[in-house]
PDB file of C-alpha atoms and ligand atoms in Angstrom:
ATOM      1  CA  MET F   1       0.000   0.000   0.000  1.00 64.00           C
ATOM      2  CA  ALA F   2       1.249   3.482  -0.850  1.00 81.00           C
ATOM      3  CA  GLY F   3       2.371   5.672   2.040  1.00 97.00           C
ATOM      4  CA  ARG F   4       0.494   8.875   2.709  1.00 98.00           C
ATOM      5  CA  LEU F   5       3.716  10.876   2.337  1.00 98.00           C
ATOM      6  CA  ASP F   6       5.420   8.913  -0.435  1.00 98.00           C
ATOM      7  CA  GLY F   7       8.031  10.977  -2.268  1.00 97.00           C
ATOM      8  CA  LYS F   8       7.884  13.891   0.166  1.00 98.00           C
ATOM      9  CA  VAL F   9      10.807  15.444   2.024  1.00 98.00           C
ATOM     10  CA  ALA F  10      10.170  16.691   5.558  1.00 99.00           C
ATOM     11  CA  VAL F  11      12.147  18.776   8.016  1.00 99.00           C
ATOM     12  CA  VAL F  12      11.236  18.311  11.687  1.00 99.00           C
ATOM     13  CA  THR F  13      12.730  20.502  14.406  1.00 98.00           C
ATOM     14  CA  GLY F  14      12.777  19.178  17.946  1.00 98.00           C
ATOM     15  CA  GLY F  15      12.523  15.708  16.413  1.00 98.00           C
ATOM     16  CA  CYS F  16      14.509  13.909  19.112  1.00 98.00           C
ATOM     17  CA  SER F  17      11.785  13.839  21.771  1.00 97.00           C
ATOM     18  CA  GLY F  18       8.066  13.977  22.518  1.00 96.00           C
ATOM     19  CA  ILE F  19       5.705  15.185  19.774  1.00 97.00           C
ATOM     20  CA  GLY F  20       8.569  15.717  17.316  1.00 98.00           C
ATOM     21  CA  LEU F  21       9.906  12.193  17.778  1.00 98.00           C
ATOM     22  CA  ALA F  22       6.463  10.576  17.414  1.00 98.00           C
ATOM     23  CA  THR F  23       5.977  12.612  14.225  1.00 98.00           C
ATOM     24  CA  VAL F  24       9.345  11.620  12.775  1.00 98.00           C
ATOM     25  CA  ASN F  25       8.393   7.963  13.277  1.00 98.00           C
ATOM     26  CA  ARG F  26       4.972   8.472  11.690  1.00 98.00           C
ATOM     27  CA  PHE F  27       6.390  10.406   8.721  1.00 98.00           C
ATOM     28  CA  VAL F  28       8.957   7.690   7.962  1.00 98.00           C
ATOM     29  CA  GLU F  29       6.275   4.980   8.271  1.00 98.00           C
ATOM     30  CA  GLU F  30       4.240   6.853   5.652  1.00 98.00           C
ATOM     31  CA  GLY F  31       7.067   7.098   3.148  1.00 98.00           C
ATOM     32  CA  ALA F  32       8.615  10.546   3.735  1.00 98.00           C
ATOM     33  CA  ARG F  33      12.322  11.156   3.969  1.00 98.00           C
ATOM     34  CA  VAL F  34      12.918  13.106   7.147  1.00 98.00           C
ATOM     35  CA  LEU F  35      15.651  15.485   8.196  1.00 98.00           C
ATOM     36  CA  ILE F  36      15.658  15.851  11.985  1.00 98.00           C
ATOM     37  CA  GLY F  37      17.000  19.137  13.368  1.00 98.00           C
ATOM     38  CA  ASP F  38      17.749  19.215  17.088  1.00 98.00           C
ATOM     39  CA  ILE F  39      20.451  19.998  19.644  1.00 98.00           C
ATOM     40  CA  ASP F  40      20.489  16.457  21.079  1.00 98.00           C
ATOM     41  CA  ASP F  41      23.200  15.098  18.770  1.00 98.00           C
ATOM     42  CA  GLN F  42      23.662  11.708  20.421  1.00 98.00           C
ATOM     43  CA  ARG F  43      19.957  10.902  20.296  1.00 98.00           C
ATOM     44  CA  GLY F  44      19.686  12.277  16.762  1.00 98.00           C
ATOM     45  CA  HIS F  45      22.348   9.960  15.393  1.00 98.00           C
ATOM     46  CA  GLU F  46      20.897   6.947  17.261  1.00 98.00           C
ATOM     47  CA  LEU F  47      17.490   7.730  15.790  1.00 98.00           C
ATOM     48  CA  VAL F  48      18.693   7.703  12.201  1.00 98.00           C
ATOM     49  CA  GLY F  49      19.996   4.168  12.795  1.00 98.00           C
ATOM     50  CA  GLN F  50      16.691   3.085  14.339  1.00 98.00           C
ATOM     51  CA  LEU F  51      14.757   4.540  11.404  1.00 98.00           C
ATOM     52  CA  GLY F  52      16.660   2.419   8.901  1.00 96.00           C
ATOM     53  CA  GLY F  53      19.584   4.675   7.994  1.00 96.00           C
ATOM     54  CA  ALA F  54      20.400   7.430   5.529  1.00 95.00           C
ATOM     55  CA  GLU F  55      17.930   6.282   2.895  1.00 95.00           C
ATOM     56  CA  PHE F  56      15.020   7.236   5.163  1.00 97.00           C
ATOM     57  CA  ALA F  57      16.267   9.843   7.619  1.00 98.00           C
ATOM     58  CA  ALA F  58      19.120  12.162   8.473  1.00 98.00           C
ATOM     59  CA  TYR F  59      20.100  14.259  11.445  1.00 98.00           C
ATOM     60  CA  ALA F  60      21.555  17.765  11.536  1.00 98.00           C
ATOM     61  CA  HIS F  61      22.589  19.708  14.594  1.00 98.00           C
ATOM     62  CA  VAL F  62      20.568  22.918  14.667  1.00 98.00           C
ATOM     63  CA  ASP F  63      19.943  25.465  17.352  1.00 99.00           C
ATOM     64  CA  VAL F  64      16.651  26.902  16.087  1.00 98.00           C
ATOM     65  CA  THR F  65      17.559  30.358  17.396  1.00 99.00           C
ATOM     66  CA  SER F  66      20.450  30.615  14.905  1.00 99.00           C
ATOM     67  CA  LYS F  67      19.609  31.961  11.432  1.00 99.00           C
ATOM     68  CA  GLU F  68      22.755  30.395   9.930  1.00 98.00           C
ATOM     69  CA  GLU F  69      21.991  26.957  11.380  1.00 99.00           C
ATOM     70  CA  VAL F  70      18.317  27.071  10.377  1.00 99.00           C
ATOM     71  CA  ASP F  71      19.185  28.170   6.813  1.00 99.00           C
ATOM     72  CA  ALA F  72      21.737  25.336   6.621  1.00 98.00           C
ATOM     73  CA  LEU F  73      19.115  22.826   7.860  1.00 99.00           C
ATOM     74  CA  PHE F  74      16.662  23.533   5.039  1.00 99.00           C
ATOM     75  CA  ALA F  75      19.471  23.756   2.455  1.00 98.00           C
ATOM     76  CA  THR F  76      20.626  20.293   3.569  1.00 98.00           C
ATOM     77  CA  ALA F  77      17.148  18.831   2.995  1.00 98.00           C
ATOM     78  CA  LYS F  78      17.016  20.332  -0.494  1.00 98.00           C
ATOM     79  CA  ASP F  79      20.600  19.316  -1.376  1.00 98.00           C
ATOM     80  CA  THR F  80      20.186  15.765  -0.043  1.00 97.00           C
ATOM     81  CA  TRP F  81      16.738  14.861  -1.350  1.00 98.00           C
ATOM     82  CA  GLY F  82      15.858  17.545  -3.902  1.00 98.00           C
ATOM     83  CA  SER F  83      12.877  19.331  -2.308  1.00 98.00           C
ATOM     84  CA  VAL F  84      11.391  20.728   0.896  1.00 98.00           C
ATOM     85  CA  ASP F  85       7.755  19.587   0.970  1.00 99.00           C
ATOM     86  CA  ILE F  86       6.957  19.624   4.692  1.00 99.00           C
ATOM     87  CA  ALA F  87       8.304  21.796   7.502  1.00 99.00           C
ATOM     88  CA  PHE F  88       7.233  20.812  11.008  1.00 99.00           C
ATOM     89  CA  ASN F  89       8.579  23.689  13.092  1.00 99.00           C
ATOM     90  CA  ASN F  90       8.123  22.198  16.504  1.00 98.00           C
ATOM     91  CA  ALA F  91      11.125  22.733  18.800  1.00 98.00           C
ATOM     92  CA  GLY F  92      10.139  24.585  21.953  1.00 97.00           C
ATOM     93  CA  ILE F  93      10.917  24.957  25.633  1.00 96.00           C
ATOM     94  CA  SER F  94       8.937  25.573  28.793  1.00 95.00           C
ATOM     95  CA  PRO F  95      11.504  26.291  31.522  1.00 95.00           C
ATOM     96  CA  PRO F  96      10.612  26.727  35.221  1.00 94.00           C
ATOM     97  CA  ASP F  97      11.953  30.306  35.411  1.00 96.00           C
ATOM     98  CA  ASP F  98       9.180  31.353  33.011  1.00 96.00           C
ATOM     99  CA  ASP F  99       6.328  31.783  35.475  1.00 95.00           C
ATOM    100  CA  SER F 100       3.977  34.547  36.596  1.00 96.00           C
ATOM    101  CA  ILE F 101       4.839  37.902  35.042  1.00 98.00           C
ATOM    102  CA  LEU F 102       5.629  39.061  38.594  1.00 98.00           C
ATOM    103  CA  ASP F 103       8.496  36.569  38.898  1.00 97.00           C
ATOM    104  CA  THR F 104       9.734  36.179  35.328  1.00 98.00           C
ATOM    105  CA  GLU F 105      12.917  38.104  34.569  1.00 98.00           C
ATOM    106  CA  LEU F 106      13.737  39.632  31.212  1.00 98.00           C
ATOM    107  CA  GLU F 107      16.421  37.030  30.464  1.00 98.00           C
ATOM    108  CA  ALA F 108      13.948  34.123  30.828  1.00 98.00           C
ATOM    109  CA  TRP F 109      11.302  36.052  28.842  1.00 98.00           C
ATOM    110  CA  ARG F 110      13.755  36.609  25.975  1.00 98.00           C
ATOM    111  CA  ARG F 111      15.132  33.051  25.977  1.00 98.00           C
ATOM    112  CA  VAL F 112      11.636  31.579  25.612  1.00 98.00           C
ATOM    113  CA  GLN F 113      10.692  34.075  22.875  1.00 98.00           C
ATOM    114  CA  GLU F 114      13.846  33.178  20.936  1.00 98.00           C
ATOM    115  CA  VAL F 115      13.422  29.391  21.122  1.00 98.00           C
ATOM    116  CA  ASN F 116       9.637  29.267  20.706  1.00 98.00           C
ATOM    117  CA  LEU F 117       8.783  32.212  18.438  1.00 99.00           C
ATOM    118  CA  THR F 118      11.840  33.647  16.658  1.00 99.00           C
ATOM    119  CA  SER F 119      12.708  30.065  15.694  1.00 99.00           C
ATOM    120  CA  VAL F 120       9.397  29.673  13.853  1.00 99.00           C
ATOM    121  CA  TYR F 121       9.986  32.940  11.976  1.00 99.00           C
ATOM    122  CA  LEU F 122      13.460  31.685  10.993  1.00 99.00           C
ATOM    123  CA  CYS F 123      12.213  28.246   9.919  1.00 99.00           C
ATOM    124  CA  CYS F 124       9.327  29.643   7.835  1.00 99.00           C
ATOM    125  CA  LYS F 125      11.642  32.220   6.252  1.00 99.00           C
ATOM    126  CA  ALA F 126      14.090  29.461   5.333  1.00 99.00           C
ATOM    127  CA  ALA F 127      11.482  26.975   4.035  1.00 99.00           C
ATOM    128  CA  LEU F 128       9.283  29.323   1.997  1.00 99.00           C
ATOM    129  CA  PRO F 129      11.672  30.095  -0.916  1.00 98.00           C
ATOM    130  CA  TYR F 130      11.980  26.354  -1.710  1.00 98.00           C
ATOM    131  CA  MET F 131       8.206  25.895  -1.471  1.00 99.00           C
ATOM    132  CA  LEU F 132       7.532  28.973  -3.619  1.00 98.00           C
ATOM    133  CA  GLU F 133       9.842  27.599  -6.294  1.00 98.00           C
ATOM    134  CA  GLN F 134       8.059  24.211  -6.168  1.00 98.00           C
ATOM    135  CA  LYS F 135       4.625  25.895  -5.892  1.00 98.00           C
ATOM    136  CA  SER F 136       3.768  23.439  -3.121  1.00 98.00           C
ATOM    137  CA  GLY F 137       4.430  22.800   0.524  1.00 99.00           C
ATOM    138  CA  SER F 138       2.907  22.272   3.944  1.00 99.00           C
ATOM    139  CA  ILE F 139       4.185  24.109   7.003  1.00 99.00           C
ATOM    140  CA  ILE F 140       2.989  23.094  10.457  1.00 99.00           C
ATOM    141  CA  ASN F 141       4.053  25.272  13.373  1.00 99.00           C
ATOM    142  CA  THR F 142       3.578  24.031  16.928  1.00 98.00           C
ATOM    143  CA  ALA F 143       1.648  26.510  19.045  1.00 98.00           C
ATOM    144  CA  SER F 144      -0.409  25.347  22.048  1.00 98.00           C
ATOM    145  CA  PHE F 145      -3.907  25.487  23.494  1.00 97.00           C
ATOM    146  CA  VAL F 146      -2.579  28.307  25.711  1.00 97.00           C
ATOM    147  CA  ALA F 147      -2.501  30.442  22.553  1.00 98.00           C
ATOM    148  CA  VAL F 148      -6.299  30.542  22.712  1.00 98.00           C
ATOM    149  CA  MET F 149      -7.018  30.276  26.459  1.00 97.00           C
ATOM    150  CA  GLY F 150      -5.636  31.909  29.585  1.00 95.00           C
ATOM    151  CA  ALA F 151      -4.331  30.062  32.635  1.00 89.00           C
ATOM    152  CA  ALA F 152      -4.168  31.358  36.182  1.00 87.00           C
ATOM    153  CA  THR F 153      -1.006  29.260  36.662  1.00 87.00           C
ATOM    154  CA  SER F 154       0.875  31.374  34.160  1.00 91.00           C
ATOM    155  CA  GLN F 155       3.987  30.811  32.094  1.00 95.00           C
ATOM    156  CA  ILE F 156       3.857  34.279  30.653  1.00 98.00           C
ATOM    157  CA  SER F 157       6.551  34.182  27.975  1.00 98.00           C
ATOM    158  CA  TYR F 158       5.535  30.691  26.852  1.00 97.00           C
ATOM    159  CA  SER F 159       1.878  31.703  26.391  1.00 98.00           C
ATOM    160  CA  ALA F 160       2.842  34.927  24.596  1.00 98.00           C
ATOM    161  CA  SER F 161       5.254  33.045  22.320  1.00 98.00           C
ATOM    162  CA  LYS F 162       2.566  30.532  21.349  1.00 98.00           C
ATOM    163  CA  GLY F 163       0.106  33.350  20.639  1.00 98.00           C
ATOM    164  CA  GLY F 164       2.756  34.735  18.291  1.00 99.00           C
ATOM    165  CA  VAL F 165       3.210  31.361  16.583  1.00 99.00           C
ATOM    166  CA  LEU F 166      -0.549  31.106  16.071  1.00 99.00           C
ATOM    167  CA  SER F 167      -0.999  34.545  14.502  1.00 98.00           C
ATOM    168  CA  MET F 168       2.170  34.278  12.409  1.00 99.00           C
ATOM    169  CA  SER F 169       0.981  30.922  11.033  1.00 99.00           C
ATOM    170  CA  ARG F 170      -2.450  32.313  10.229  1.00 98.00           C
ATOM    171  CA  GLU F 171      -0.997  35.297   8.393  1.00 98.00           C
ATOM    172  CA  LEU F 172       1.455  33.171   6.396  1.00 99.00           C
ATOM    173  CA  GLY F 173      -1.357  30.763   5.527  1.00 99.00           C
ATOM    174  CA  VAL F 174      -3.365  33.630   4.097  1.00 98.00           C
ATOM    175  CA  GLN F 175      -0.437  35.282   2.302  1.00 98.00           C
ATOM    176  CA  PHE F 176       0.754  32.147   0.512  1.00 98.00           C
ATOM    177  CA  ALA F 177      -2.599  30.394  -0.082  1.00 98.00           C
ATOM    178  CA  ARG F 178      -2.481  31.020  -3.848  1.00 98.00           C
ATOM    179  CA  ASP F 179       1.098  29.780  -4.131  1.00 98.00           C
ATOM    180  CA  GLY F 180       0.199  26.200  -3.267  1.00 98.00           C
ATOM    181  CA  ILE F 181       1.624  26.526   0.233  1.00 99.00           C
ATOM    182  CA  ARG F 182      -0.419  25.728   3.330  1.00 99.00           C
ATOM    183  CA  VAL F 183       0.517  26.951   6.802  1.00 99.00           C
ATOM    184  CA  ASN F 184      -1.271  25.698   9.905  1.00 99.00           C
ATOM    185  CA  ALA F 185      -0.771  26.030  13.645  1.00 99.00           C
ATOM    186  CA  LEU F 186      -0.946  22.826  15.656  1.00 99.00           C
ATOM    187  CA  CYS F 187      -2.392  23.609  19.092  1.00 98.00           C
ATOM    188  CA  PRO F 188      -1.864  20.624  21.405  1.00 98.00           C
ATOM    189  CA  GLY F 189      -3.472  20.261  24.789  1.00 97.00           C
ATOM    190  CA  PRO F 190      -1.282  18.776  27.536  1.00 94.00           C
ATOM    191  CA  VAL F 191       0.684  15.787  26.274  1.00 95.00           C
ATOM    192  CA  ASN F 192       1.880  12.803  28.248  1.00 92.00           C
ATOM    193  CA  THR F 193       5.601  13.595  28.071  1.00 84.00           C
ATOM    194  CA  PRO F 194       8.354  12.730  30.564  1.00 75.00           C
ATOM    195  CA  LEU F 195       7.826  16.151  32.159  1.00 68.00           C
ATOM    196  CA  LEU F 196       4.140  15.530  32.904  1.00 75.00           C
ATOM    197  CA  LYS F 197       4.813  11.969  34.056  1.00 77.00           C
ATOM    198  CA  GLU F 198       7.269  13.404  36.574  1.00 75.00           C
ATOM    199  CA  LEU F 199       4.616  15.836  37.801  1.00 68.00           C
ATOM    200  CA  PHE F 200       2.139  12.976  38.263  1.00 74.00           C
ATOM    201  CA  ALA F 201       4.658  10.967  40.226  1.00 75.00           C
ATOM    202  CA  LYS F 202       5.654  13.920  42.452  1.00 79.00           C
ATOM    203  CA  ASP F 203       2.340  15.656  43.044  1.00 80.00           C
ATOM    204  CA  ALA F 204      -0.721  13.548  42.252  1.00 82.00           C
ATOM    205  CA  GLU F 205      -3.115  16.191  43.584  1.00 82.00           C
ATOM    206  CA  ARG F 206      -1.752  18.934  41.318  1.00 75.00           C
ATOM    207  CA  ALA F 207      -1.887  16.605  38.345  1.00 77.00           C
ATOM    208  CA  ALA F 208      -5.483  15.604  39.143  1.00 82.00           C
ATOM    209  CA  ARG F 209      -6.424  19.298  39.351  1.00 81.00           C
ATOM    210  CA  ARG F 210      -5.136  19.792  35.813  1.00 81.00           C
ATOM    211  CA  LEU F 211      -7.083  16.811  34.519  1.00 88.00           C
ATOM    212  CA  VAL F 212     -10.345  18.314  35.795  1.00 90.00           C
ATOM    213  CA  HIS F 213     -10.199  20.720  32.830  1.00 91.00           C
ATOM    214  CA  VAL F 214      -9.835  18.030  30.179  1.00 95.00           C
ATOM    215  CA  PRO F 215     -13.227  16.667  29.067  1.00 96.00           C
ATOM    216  CA  MET F 216     -11.593  13.386  28.071  1.00 96.00           C
ATOM    217  CA  GLY F 217     -10.080  13.104  31.551  1.00 94.00           C
ATOM    218  CA  ARG F 218      -6.579  12.276  30.337  1.00 93.00           C
ATOM    219  CA  PHE F 219      -3.596  13.834  28.614  1.00 94.00           C
ATOM    220  CA  ALA F 220      -2.774  13.202  24.949  1.00 97.00           C
ATOM    221  CA  GLU F 221      -0.219  10.637  23.856  1.00 97.00           C
ATOM    222  CA  PRO F 222       2.489  12.039  21.521  1.00 98.00           C
ATOM    223  CA  GLU F 223       1.301   9.622  18.807  1.00 98.00           C
ATOM    224  CA  GLU F 224      -2.129  11.311  18.829  1.00 98.00           C
ATOM    225  CA  LEU F 225      -0.460  14.612  17.993  1.00 98.00           C
ATOM    226  CA  ALA F 226       1.713  12.929  15.368  1.00 98.00           C
ATOM    227  CA  ASN F 227      -1.408  11.649  13.582  1.00 98.00           C
ATOM    228  CA  ALA F 228      -2.759  15.199  13.404  1.00 99.00           C
ATOM    229  CA  VAL F 229       0.560  16.497  12.039  1.00 99.00           C
ATOM    230  CA  LEU F 230       0.588  13.679   9.467  1.00 98.00           C
ATOM    231  CA  PHE F 231      -2.860  14.749   8.278  1.00 98.00           C
ATOM    232  CA  LEU F 232      -1.824  18.413   8.008  1.00 99.00           C
ATOM    233  CA  ALA F 233       1.398  17.428   6.218  1.00 99.00           C
ATOM    234  CA  SER F 234      -0.315  15.151   3.704  1.00 98.00           C
ATOM    235  CA  ASP F 235      -2.417  16.097   0.678  1.00 98.00           C
ATOM    236  CA  GLU F 236      -5.489  14.817   2.568  1.00 98.00           C
ATOM    237  CA  SER F 237      -5.720  18.263   4.199  1.00 98.00           C
ATOM    238  CA  SER F 238      -5.470  20.083   0.856  1.00 98.00           C
ATOM    239  CA  PHE F 239      -8.203  22.644   1.705  1.00 98.00           C
ATOM    240  CA  ILE F 240      -6.932  23.397   5.224  1.00 99.00           C
ATOM    241  CA  THR F 241      -4.724  26.428   5.721  1.00 99.00           C
ATOM    242  CA  ALA F 242      -4.316  29.304   8.200  1.00 99.00           C
ATOM    243  CA  SER F 243      -6.119  27.129  10.740  1.00 99.00           C
ATOM    244  CA  THR F 244      -5.987  26.952  14.517  1.00 98.00           C
ATOM    245  CA  PHE F 245      -5.719  23.167  14.599  1.00 99.00           C
ATOM    246  CA  LEU F 246      -6.669  22.238  18.146  1.00 98.00           C
ATOM    247  CA  VAL F 247      -5.864  18.722  19.330  1.00 98.00           C
ATOM    248  CA  ASP F 248      -6.782  19.199  22.961  1.00 98.00           C
ATOM    249  CA  GLY F 249      -9.226  16.509  24.120  1.00 98.00           C
ATOM    250  CA  GLY F 250     -11.981  19.140  24.157  1.00 98.00           C
ATOM    251  CA  ILE F 251     -10.351  21.603  26.607  1.00 97.00           C
ATOM    252  CA  SER F 252     -10.990  24.716  24.556  1.00 97.00           C
ATOM    253  CA  GLY F 253     -14.619  23.752  23.921  1.00 97.00           C
ATOM    254  CA  ALA F 254     -15.516  23.104  27.544  1.00 96.00           C
ATOM    255  CA  TYR F 255     -17.244  25.308  30.078  1.00 94.00           C
ATOM    256  CA  VAL F 256     -17.906  22.514  32.569  1.00 90.00           C
ATOM    257  CA  THR F 257     -16.316  19.108  32.187  1.00 91.00           C
ATOM    258  CA  PRO F 258     -17.934  15.766  33.116  1.00 89.00           C
ATOM    259  CA  LEU F 259     -16.684  14.022  36.225  1.00 79.00           C
TER     260      LEU F 259
HETATM  261  N1  LIG X 301       4.108  18.576  25.943  1.00 64.75           N
HETATM  262  C1  LIG X 301       3.029  19.308  25.990  1.00 64.75           C
HETATM  263  O1  LIG X 301       2.171  19.128  26.856  1.00 64.75           O
HETATM  264  C2  LIG X 301       2.820  20.415  24.967  1.00 64.75           C
HETATM  265  C3  LIG X 301       1.584  21.074  24.915  1.00 64.75           C
HETATM  266  C4  LIG X 301       1.395  22.088  23.980  1.00 64.75           C
HETATM  267  C5  LIG X 301       2.436  22.439  23.126  1.00 64.75           C
HETATM  268  N2  LIG X 301       3.631  21.786  23.205  1.00 64.75           N
HETATM  269  C6  LIG X 301       4.685  22.209  22.286  1.00 64.75           C
HETATM  270  O2  LIG X 301       5.050  21.108  21.483  1.00 64.75           O
HETATM  271  C7  LIG X 301       6.410  21.221  21.089  1.00 64.75           C
HETATM  272  C8  LIG X 301       7.137  19.931  21.449  1.00 64.75           C
HETATM  273  O3  LIG X 301       6.961  19.705  22.823  1.00 64.75           O
HETATM  274  P1  LIG X 301       7.393  18.321  23.530  1.00 64.75           P
HETATM  275  O4  LIG X 301       6.590  18.209  24.755  1.00 64.75           O
HETATM  276  O5  LIG X 301       7.388  17.233  22.524  1.00 64.75           O
HETATM  277  O6  LIG X 301       8.876  18.728  23.971  1.00 64.75           O
HETATM  278  P2  LIG X 301      10.169  17.845  24.312  1.00 64.75           P
HETATM  279  O7  LIG X 301      10.886  18.600  25.387  1.00 64.75           O
HETATM  280  O8  LIG X 301       9.809  16.410  24.546  1.00 64.75           O
HETATM  281  O9  LIG X 301      11.013  17.962  22.944  1.00 64.75           O
HETATM  282  C9  LIG X 301      11.508  19.179  22.489  1.00 64.75           C
HETATM  283  C10 LIG X 301      12.695  18.911  21.566  1.00 64.75           C
HETATM  284  O10 LIG X 301      13.178  20.198  21.133  1.00 64.75           O
HETATM  285  C11 LIG X 301      14.602  20.194  21.219  1.00 64.75           C
HETATM  286  N3  LIG X 301      15.076  21.561  21.412  1.00 64.75           N
HETATM  287  C12 LIG X 301      14.993  22.331  22.517  1.00 64.75           C
HETATM  288  N4  LIG X 301      15.594  23.517  22.312  1.00 64.75           N
HETATM  289  C13 LIG X 301      16.063  23.501  21.034  1.00 64.75           C
HETATM  290  C14 LIG X 301      16.799  24.417  20.228  1.00 64.75           C
HETATM  291  N5  LIG X 301      17.165  25.622  20.711  1.00 64.75           N
HETATM  292  N6  LIG X 301      17.100  24.075  18.965  1.00 64.75           N
HETATM  293  C15 LIG X 301      16.742  22.853  18.481  1.00 64.75           C
HETATM  294  N7  LIG X 301      16.061  21.943  19.187  1.00 64.75           N
HETATM  295  C16 LIG X 301      15.739  22.253  20.459  1.00 64.75           C
HETATM  296  C17 LIG X 301      14.916  19.290  22.413  1.00 64.75           C
HETATM  297  O11 LIG X 301      16.250  18.804  22.358  1.00 64.75           O
HETATM  298  C18 LIG X 301      13.867  18.192  22.243  1.00 64.75           C
HETATM  299  O12 LIG X 301      14.329  17.134  21.430  1.00 64.75           O
HETATM  300  C19 LIG X 301       6.945  22.456  21.795  1.00 64.75           C
HETATM  301  O13 LIG X 301       6.905  23.564  20.910  1.00 64.75           O
HETATM  302  C20 LIG X 301       5.966  22.643  22.941  1.00 64.75           C
HETATM  303  O14 LIG X 301       5.908  23.972  23.379  1.00 64.75           O
HETATM  304  C21 LIG X 301       3.841  20.795  24.105  1.00 64.75           C
END
């Protein structure tokens, strides 16, 4: 059976862990060749081996805050495999020193803006010229459900950065709609990552309080996000662009959740 991404070349940032890693696996399963960009070099090289080697995947060290490194990442995809069809701009951080605005210092604010928002600007700017030349492409930028809802337990720079990712994606989707390029913002709800598992183990009550807001009563698995990214990356979503693509177990639709 033909893969849903046969013949396509994808770049995935933050592909060594969590949502990015699950997506890399899904993309390769569906026939794409995937260039993983990350700062975790050891894991990146291991992954390429696990994915079947250089015919299917490659790894490049990239700090997504560096214009030179991001430009080199997309050039490598084009030089190695001849096109840039999919850009999943997903790398992001959520450090503990980004907290309430009252406690968050300028250095932490700026670091989060650079890694979460400036990176997406750099990746889109690098990918678009290849896609414009091809007259086709799908860009998926990872925002978050906090781009559309406020939380009293704030991570102020994180939320602001994801709001920026959402509106930048929407605007790019509109601008390039007639060039065959689609741009969508993936807005995940909380995902069952090592970080959340740690929280559950340490503070069950705090974790349970968070779950109260999720109609489905559980966090997402990374594979559930990867399936949404696969859909947005593939031609199956050919009429979807500039969208706020929420994959949040119903959080943003809920006023009261069932118990
Ligand atoms: N986990 C969640 O609950 C959740 C919810 C909503 C949105 N998101 C967003 O989804 C994306 C992925 O989150 P995750 O939970 O899979 O994260 P993760 O921490 O599991 O993986 C992030 C990856 O990004 C890489 N990375 C970090 N800084 C980088 C840099 N400067 N340059 C290149 N790579 C870098 C890390 O090495 C890692 O491999 C992020 O943008 C995050 O904000 C996550």
